[in-house]
Backbone as a ProteinNet text record, in pm:
[ID]
protein_1_A
[PRIMARY]
MRVFSSLVLILLCPFVLAACGFTPLYGTRSPEGNSPSSLRSSFSQVEVSLIPDRSGQTLRNLLIDRLYSGGYPVNPSYTLKIEKLAEAKGELDITKSAEATRAQLTIRTQMVLLDAKGVEILRRPLSSITSYNVLQSEFATRVTEENARSNAIAEIARQVELALSLYFHTSK
[TERTIARY]
-8659.1	-8759.8	-8856.2	-8802	-8884.7	-8982.8	-8938.2	-9024.8	-9136.8	-9104.2	-9203.9	-9311.7	-9271.3	-9369.4	-9455.1	-9397.2	-9475.6	-9576.7	-9536.7	-9626.2	-9741.3	-9712.4	-9816.9	-9914.2	-9862.6	-9947.7	-10039	-9985.8	-10066	-10173.6	-10141.1	-10238.4	-10346.7	-10316.3	-10414.8	-10505.2	-10462.8	-10538	-10681.6	-10707.3	-10846.3	-10934.6	-10879.4	-10958.6	-10995.5	-10902.9	-10929.7	-11035.8	-11024.9	-11124.2	-11261.3	-11267.6	-11395.9	-11457.3	-11375	-11425	-11481.7	-11432.2	-11480.1	-11604.6	-11654.6	-11776	-11751.4	-11628.7	-11595.4	-11660.4	-11733	-11788	-11761	-11726.2	-11699.8	-11828.5	-11819.9	-11936.9	-11981	-11886.3	-11919	-11891.6	-11884.4	-11859.6	-11979.4	-11960	-12068.7	-12172.3	-12132.2	-12226	-12177.7	-12270.5	-12234.6	-12328.6	-12296.5	-12382.9	-12523.3	-12538.1	-12670.9	-12755.4	-12697.2	-12772.3	-12760.1	-12686.5	-12666.6	-12571.2	-12602.9	-12516.7	-12521.1	-12433.4	-12440.5	-12577	-12643.6	-12775.6	-12878.3	-12866.9	-12961.1	-12932.9	-12805.1	-12773.7	-12831.8	-12819	-12874.4	-13026.2	-13092.5	-13237.9	-13275.5	-13192.3	-13217.4	-13198.2	-13095.3	-13073.2	-13192.4	-13254.1	-13365.4	-13490.7	-13488.3	-13600.4	-13578.8	-13472	-13438.5	-13469.6	-13555	-13583.2	-13485.8	-13419.3	-13326.3	-13403.6	-13420.1	-13495.9	-13411.4	-13477.2	-13408.5	-13307.7	-13196.1	-13090.9	-13074.6	-13076.1	-13068.2	-12936	-12939.2	-12824.6	-12773.6	-12687.7	-12632	-12546	-12464.3	-12382.7	-12471.1	-12581.4	-12676.5	-12740.6	-12773	-12828	-12727.8	-12602.3	-12497.2	-12484.5	-12485.7	-12477.1	-12597	-12715.5	-12835.8	-12826.8	-12781.5	-12767.8	-12666.6	-12555.7	-12456.8	-12515.7	-12593.4	-12655	-12757.5	-12834.3	-12931.3	-12858.7	-12749.1	-12670.8	-12614	-12571.5	-12509.8	-12612.8	-12729.4	-12824.6	-12928.9	-12972.1	-13084	-13034.7	-13027.7	-12987.6	-13108.4	-13225.8	-13345.2	-13446.9	-13407.5	-13500.6	-13542.8	-13615.9	-13660.3	-13759.9	-13753.3	-13843.5	-13988.4	-14079.8	-14222.1	-14278.3	-14258.5	-14302.5	-14181.6	-14104.1	-13982	-14012.6	-13930.4	-13943.1	-13863.9	-13770.6	-13682.5	-13672.4	-13643	-13616.5	-13480.5	-13396.1	-13263.7	-13268.5	-13244.2	-13240.1	-13096.9	-13051.7	-12918	-12933	-12874.3	-12883.8	-12804.8	-12831	-12760.5	-12609.9	-12536.7	-12391.5	-12329.5	-12244.1	-12174.2	-12031.4	-11993.4	-11859.1	-11776.3	-11649.3	-11554.6	-11425.7	-11371.7	-11245.9	-11139.5	-11019.5	-10907.6	-10781.8	-10692.9	-10566.4	-10463.2	-10393.2	-10294	-10151.7	-10116.1	-9978.3	-9976.7	-9907.7	-9903.9	-9759.3	-9738.9	-9604.4	-9560.8	-9437.8	-9386	-9462.9	-9519.1	-9596.5	-9743.1	-9774	-9907.6	-10011.3	-9968.5	-10061.3	-10073.6	-10195.5	-10218.7	-10187	-10120.5	-10092.7	-10162.8	-10218.5	-10291	-10405.5	-10521.1	-10638.1	-10699.3	-10777.3	-10842.7	-10993	-11067	-11212.8	-11265.6	-11345.4	-11405.8	-11556.5	-11616	-11761.5	-11811.4	-11909.7	-11968	-12119.5	-12175.9	-12320.6	-12355.5	-12482.4	-12526.8	-12635.1	-12627.9	-12730.9	-12820.3	-12948.5	-13045.8	-13127.8	-13136	-13217.9	-13342.3	-13458.1	-13586.7	-13658.1	-13732.5	-13811.7	-13943.5	-14032.3	-14157.9	-14247.1	-14232.8	-14313.7	-14253.4	-14133.3	-14066.4	-13978.3	-13952.4	-13867.5	-13721.1	-13638.8	-13496.3	-13429.9	-13364.4	-13297.1	-13146	-13098.9	-12955.2	-12922.8	-12820.3	-12772.2	-12620	-12561.9	-12416.2	-12368.9	-12264.7	-12201.5	-12112.1	-12106.3	-12025.5	-11937.3	-11814.3	-11726.6	-11621.2	-11574.8	-11468.5	-11382	-11251.3	-11156	-11071.4	-11068.7	-10984.1	-10906	-10802	-10724.4	-10703.4	-10672.7	-10653.8	-10554.2	-10498.7	-10400.6	-10470.5	-10416.4	-10460.7	-10358.1	-10400.8	-10309.9	-10322.1	-10234.8	-10239.3	-10369	-10411.5	-10533.4	-10656	-10749.8	-10871.5	-10953.7	-10956.6	-11031.3	-10973.9	-10842.4	-10778.6	-10803	-10800.1	-10828	-10971.7	-11062.8	-11205.1	-11226.6	-11157.8	-11170.3	-11116.4	-11000.7	-10944.8	-11031.9	-11093	-11183.4	-11307.5	-11364.7	-11481.7	-11447.6	-11328	-11285.1	-11270.1	-11213.8	-11200.6	-11338.1	-11432.6	-11569.4	-11634.8	-11618.7	-11675.2	-11616.4	-11485.6	-11421.1	-11471.9	-11491.6	-11541.1	-11684.1	-11767.2	-11905.7	-11910.3	-11825.2	-11818.4	-11774.4	-11684.1	-11639.8	-11753.8	-11833.6	-11948.1	-12050.3	-12073.4	-12164.9	-12114.2	-11983.7	-11925.9	-11945.1	-11930.5	-11951.2	-12095.9	-12190.9	-12332.3	-12358.6	-12307.3	-12327.3	-12267.5	-12150.6	-12087.2	-12167.8	-12216.5	-12296.3	-12424.9	-12490	-12611.2	-12579.4	-12468.9	-12428.2	-12406.5	-12334.9	-12309.6	-12438.7	-12528.3	-12655.2	-12736.6	-12754.6	-12836.3	-12768.8	-12637.1	-12564.1	-12578.7	-12577	-12584.2	-12726.9	-12823.4	-12960.5	-13040.5	-12991	-13068.8	-13014.4
8580.9	8497.7	8439.7	8400.8	8343.3	8447.2	8571.5	8678.8	8704.2	8700.4	8723.6	8614.8	8489.1	8380.1	8386.7	8428.2	8445.4	8557.2	8665.7	8778.8	8739.5	8664.6	8618.7	8526.8	8439.1	8348.3	8425.6	8525.1	8606.3	8682.9	8734.6	8811	8722.4	8597.6	8506.1	8441.9	8440.4	8374	8426.6	8558.4	8605.1	8559.9	8552.3	8508.8	8361.4	8281	8138.6	8118.1	8191.3	8178.4	8225.4	8332.4	8382.1	8283.5	8216.6	8121.4	7995.7	7958.7	7835.5	7858.9	7981.3	8009.8	8050	8079	8120.9	8255	8260.9	8388	8395.2	8511.2	8522.6	8506.1	8429.6	8403	8526.7	8601.8	8718.4	8848.5	8845.1	8965.4	9058.8	9178.3	9276.1	9249.8	9192.7	9169.8	9054.2	8976.8	8868.5	8872.7	8804.5	8807.3	8753.3	8659.2	8602.7	8692.5	8797.9	8886.7	8851.5	8745.1	8711.1	8810.4	8853.8	8945.9	8907.4	8963.9	8933.1	8964.2	9068.9	9101.1	8995.8	8937.5	8832.3	8704.2	8678.1	8564.5	8587.2	8708.4	8740.6	8724.5	8766.1	8750.2	8602.7	8522	8377.5	8316.4	8361.7	8313.1	8343.7	8458.9	8497.9	8415	8329.6	8240.5	8099.5	8082.1	7950.5	7949.4	7856.7	7838.3	7734.4	7767.8	7674.9	7600.6	7470	7392.4	7367.6	7320	7294.7	7180.9	7194.1	7092.4	7044	6911.8	6861.2	6894.4	6897	6914.7	7058.7	7083.4	7217.2	7260.8	7171.5	7205.6	7238.5	7167.9	7196.2	7332.7	7370.1	7503.9	7611.6	7588.5	7684.6	7696.9	7583.7	7585.5	7657.9	7631.2	7697.7	7848.5	7892.1	8035.8	8099.7	8031.4	8083.4	8093.8	7992.8	7996.7	8108.6	8129.9	8239.6	8372.8	8389.6	8513.3	8530.8	8421.7	8430.3	8447.7	8385.4	8381.8	8492.9	8533.4	8627.6	8768.6	8846.1	8986.1	9074.5	9033.4	9115.3	9056.5	8966.1	8906	8766.3	8700.6	8564	8560.3	8460	8456.7	8430.4	8504.5	8488.7	8367.5	8361.3	8248.3	8188.7	8104.4	8053.1	7958.7	7966.9	7878.7	7749.7	7749.9	7635.4	7606.4	7481.1	7440.7	7372.7	7419.3	7360.4	7271.6	7143.2	7048.8	7000.5	7001.1	6951.5	6841.5	6726.8	6612.6	6639.4	6557.9	6571	6562.4	6650.5	6654.4	6535	6462.4	6347.1	6388.5	6374.5	6412.2	6287.4	6295.4	6188	6252.1	6197.5	6248.3	6140.4	6184.9	6091.7	6155.3	6072.3	6122.5	6125.5	6238	6254.4	6233.7	6297.4	6295	6228.9	6117.8	6042.4	6036.4	6068.3	6068.4	5925.8	5912.2	5780.7	5722.3	5809.6	5761.8	5736.7	5729.6	5697.8	5805	5928.7	6040.2	6118.2	6155.2	6234	6380.5	6445.5	6589.1	6668.3	6598.7	6664.2	6572.6	6632.3	6554.5	6615.2	6533.7	6576.8	6560.1	6661.2	6658.7	6663.4	6564.4	6558.6	6571	6663.2	6680.4	6655.4	6566.2	6533.2	6546.8	6586.5	6594.3	6595.5	6613.1	6620.6	6726.9	6808.2	6908.9	6864.2	6898.3	6868.2	6994.5	7037.5	7152.9	7101.1	7140	7097.7	7218.4	7196.4	7306.5	7315.8	7404.6	7428.3	7304.7	7216.1	7094	6980.1	7002.1	6899.2	6807.5	6844.5	6764.1	6800.3	6698.4	6720.8	6771.9	6888.3	6945.2	6954.9	6939.2	6945.8	6866.7	6783	6706.9	6712	6748.1	6758	6704.4	6621	6584.6	6699.5	6721.4	6829	6770.7	6817.1	6772.2	6877.1	6875	6964.9	6891.6	6909.8	6845.8	6954.5	6956.1	7050.2	6972.9	7034.1	6970.9	7071.3	7018	7102.4	7035.7	7116.7	7067.3	7002.7	6892.4	6829.1	6868.8	6949.8	7008.4	6938.8	6975.4	6918.5	6956.6	7078.8	7127.8	7080.8	7016.6	6970.8	7088	7197.1	7315	7372.2	7385	7439.3	7348	7218.2	7123.9	7138.6	7153.9	7171.2	7299	7406.2	7533.1	7519	7454.6	7438.2	7346.3	7245.5	7157.2	7232.8	7314.8	7395.2	7493.7	7552.4	7644.2	7570.2	7450.2	7369.3	7333.5	7300.4	7268.4	7389.9	7506.7	7629.7	7657.4	7638	7659.1	7560	7434.9	7333.6	7364.5	7408.4	7442	7563.8	7662.2	7779.8	7739.7	7643.9	7595.7	7525.4	7447.9	7380.9	7483.9	7589.2	7696.3	7762.1	7781.8	7840.2	7746.5	7615.5	7518.4	7519	7531.4	7537.2	7662.1	7776	7900.6	7890	7831.6	7816	7721.7	7610.5	7516.2	7582.2	7659.5	7730.6	7837.3	7908.4	8010.7	7948.6	7837.8	7770.9	7719.9	7665.6	7616	7730	7838	7948.7	8021.1	8023.2	8089.4	8011.7	7878.9	7798	7764.4	7772.5	7733.2	7846.3	7968.1	8080.5	8127.2
3604	3541.1	3645.3	3758.8	3864.2	3918.9	3931.5	3979.6	3879.5	3751.8	3647.8	3650.4	3662.6	3665.5	3792.3	3903.1	4026.2	4010.5	3946.7	3924.4	3832.9	3728.1	3636.6	3710.5	3793.7	3870.7	3965	4031.2	4123.4	4047.9	3931.1	3853	3792.3	3763.1	3705.6	3810.5	3933.6	4040.7	4054.3	4056.2	4067.3	3951.8	3831.7	3716.9	3727.2	3774.1	3791.2	3899.1	4009.7	4116.8	4071.4	3993.6	3943.5	3845.2	3766.8	3667.8	3732.6	3849.9	3913.4	3998.1	4004.5	4080.2	4223.3	4259.1	4395.5	4426.6	4536.4	4585.4	4734.5	4785.2	4928.5	5009.1	5115.7	5198.9	5274.6	5328.3	5408.7	5334.4	5203.5	5124.5	5126.8	5074.6	5076.3	4968.7	4855.8	4747.8	4661.2	4608.2	4517.3	4397.5	4287.2	4169.5	4195.6	4287.6	4315.5	4404.7	4457.2	4544.8	4691.2	4724.1	4864.7	4927.3	5044.6	5117.2	5263.6	5345.5	5487.9	5547.8	5497.5	5552.2	5512.9	5392.1	5354.8	5432.9	5465.5	5551.8	5690.5	5742.2	5874.2	5874.2	5765.9	5761.6	5752.1	5685.4	5682	5820.4	5892.4	6028.7	6118.4	6097.3	6184	6157	6054.9	6026.3	6081.8	6160	6215.5	6364.6	6404.2	6546.9	6601.9	6710.7	6775	6883.4	6865.3	6963.6	7088.2	7192.8	7319.5	7304	7376.1	7374.6	7518.6	7542.9	7680.3	7750.4	7881.2	7970.9	7974.6	8072	8091.9	7973.8	7920.9	7804.1	7684.3	7671.1	7564	7579.2	7703.6	7728.1	7689.5	7723.9	7689.1	7537.9	7467.4	7321.7	7261.2	7311.9	7259.4	7279.6	7396.3	7421.5	7327.3	7302	7207	7066.6	7026.4	6893.7	6882.7	6988	6987	6972.3	7044.3	7032.4	6891.9	6829.2	6696.7	6585.5	6597.8	6487	6489.8	6606.4	6614.1	6637.6	6531.9	6548.5	6576	6530.7	6548.5	6643.5	6729.7	6824.2	6781.2	6868.2	6845.2	6728.9	6639.2	6523.6	6564.5	6501.5	6531	6456.8	6327.4	6245.7	6173.6	6241.6	6178.8	6062.4	5960.7	5844.2	5861.9	5956.2	5977.9	6127.1	6157.9	6295.8	6299.6	6389.6	6408.3	6531.5	6511	6622.3	6638.1	6760.8	6791.6	6895.2	6864.4	6954.8	7082	7183.4	7310.7	7288.8	7354.9	7340.5	7412.3	7341.6	7399.2	7431.1	7557.9	7602	7629.5	7593.5	7624.1	7673.5	7783.2	7838.6	7825.8	7797.8	7789.1	7844.2	7896	7950.1	7838.6	7828.3	7722.1	7770.4	7879.7	7928.5	8065.6	8075.8	8201.2	8249.3	8376.5	8434.5	8468.6	8516.2	8555.2	8672.4	8754.6	8869.5	8832.9	8704	8652	8683.7	8694	8713.8	8583.7	8551.1	8430.1	8457.7	8363.4	8375.6	8265.9	8170	8061.7	8021.1	7993	7953.5	7828	7759.7	7636.1	7651.4	7609.3	7614.6	7471.9	7435.5	7302.4	7318	7243.9	7244.4	7103	7091.4	6960.8	6967.5	6854.9	6842.4	6694.4	6665.5	6527.3	6516.8	6411.2	6388.5	6273.8	6285.3	6180.8	6158.5	6033.2	5996.7	5927.4	5979.6	5924.1	5865.4	5756.6	5702.2	5779.1	5736.3	5808.4	5811.1	5712.8	5707.2	5788.6	5843.1	5921.3	5839.3	5714.2	5626.9	5653.3	5670.3	5695.4	5568.3	5578.9	5461.9	5480.2	5602.7	5627.6	5753.8	5744.8	5861.1	5859.4	5972.9	5981.7	6116.5	6115.8	6242.9	6288.6	6417.7	6474.8	6584	6590.8	6698.5	6727.1	6849.7	6891.8	6993.7	6980.4	7071.1	7135.1	7267.2	7340.1	7445.6	7495.1	7601.5	7713.9	7830.1	7947.8	8041.7	8131.3	8228.4	8347.2	8393.2	8516.8	8622.2	8717.3	8815.4	8950.5	9043.9	9179.3	9249.9	9229.8	9293.3	9214.4	9283.9	9216.9	9166.2	9243.3	9201.2	9071.7	9064.5	8944	8823.7	8846.6	8738.1	8690.9	8785.5	8750.4	8669.7	8708.2	8635.8	8493.6	8478.1	8343.4	8257.8	8320.3	8246	8199.5	8287.2	8249.2	8137.8	8144.5	8039	7906	7910.7	7789.1	7733.4	7821.4	7778.8	7713.1	7772.9	7715.1	7577.4	7563.6	7433.5	7329.1	7368.7	7275.2	7232.1	7325.2	7292.4	7200.4	7225.1	7137.3	6996.8	6986.7	6855	6782.6	6854.3	6792.4	6745.7	6824	6781.6	6653.9	6644.1	6523.1	6403.6	6425.6	6318.4	6270.1	6363.3	6326.2	6242.6	6288.1	6213.5	6073.2	6061.4	5930.4	5840.9	5895.7	5816.6	5767.3	5854.1	5812.5	5708.6	5726.9	5629.4	5492.3	5488.7	5361.1	5298.8	5380.4	5326.8	5266.9	5341.5	5291.9	5175.8	5174.4	5065.5	4934.6	4943	4821.3	4779.4	4870.5	4836	4773.2	4779.1	4724.3	4593.2
[MASK]
++++++++++++++++++++++++++++++++++++++++++++++++++++++++++++++++++++++++++++++++++++++++++++++++++++++++++++++++++++++++++++++++++++++++++++++++++++++++++++++++++++++++++++

């Protein structure tokens, strides 16, 4: 009996999801006509403005790689502005001798999508938290911190791409 009820539940699940308006974001086709290629064409209409500091440059380069499949937009319909990245470091694991052996890096920022007239149409806070080892060697600690920073920036780029995907998927 338990197997039968599980089977019925599994068979009813697609109908329930279809009834609530669920559509796959990265699917090949949807009833509204949105497809990955239409999302890509929407991405190519977004200009990524400059972001201050070295971490901001890295984030902008990642976004350009993720959003522009056909080159830089000539006449963009949207402008993506990302505020300066705010970093905070904290010690996680402290030994009896008061030395940190693990640290946490938090990066926060905010994205704003503007239309061609400069009207704000989307605002999202973005954050990423990573941790890294604090080692005896300062060089090794610096390398692990830079790797954690790169991972956090890549996560923020992924969050921006997802927020834009959801916006363009639901607005059309």
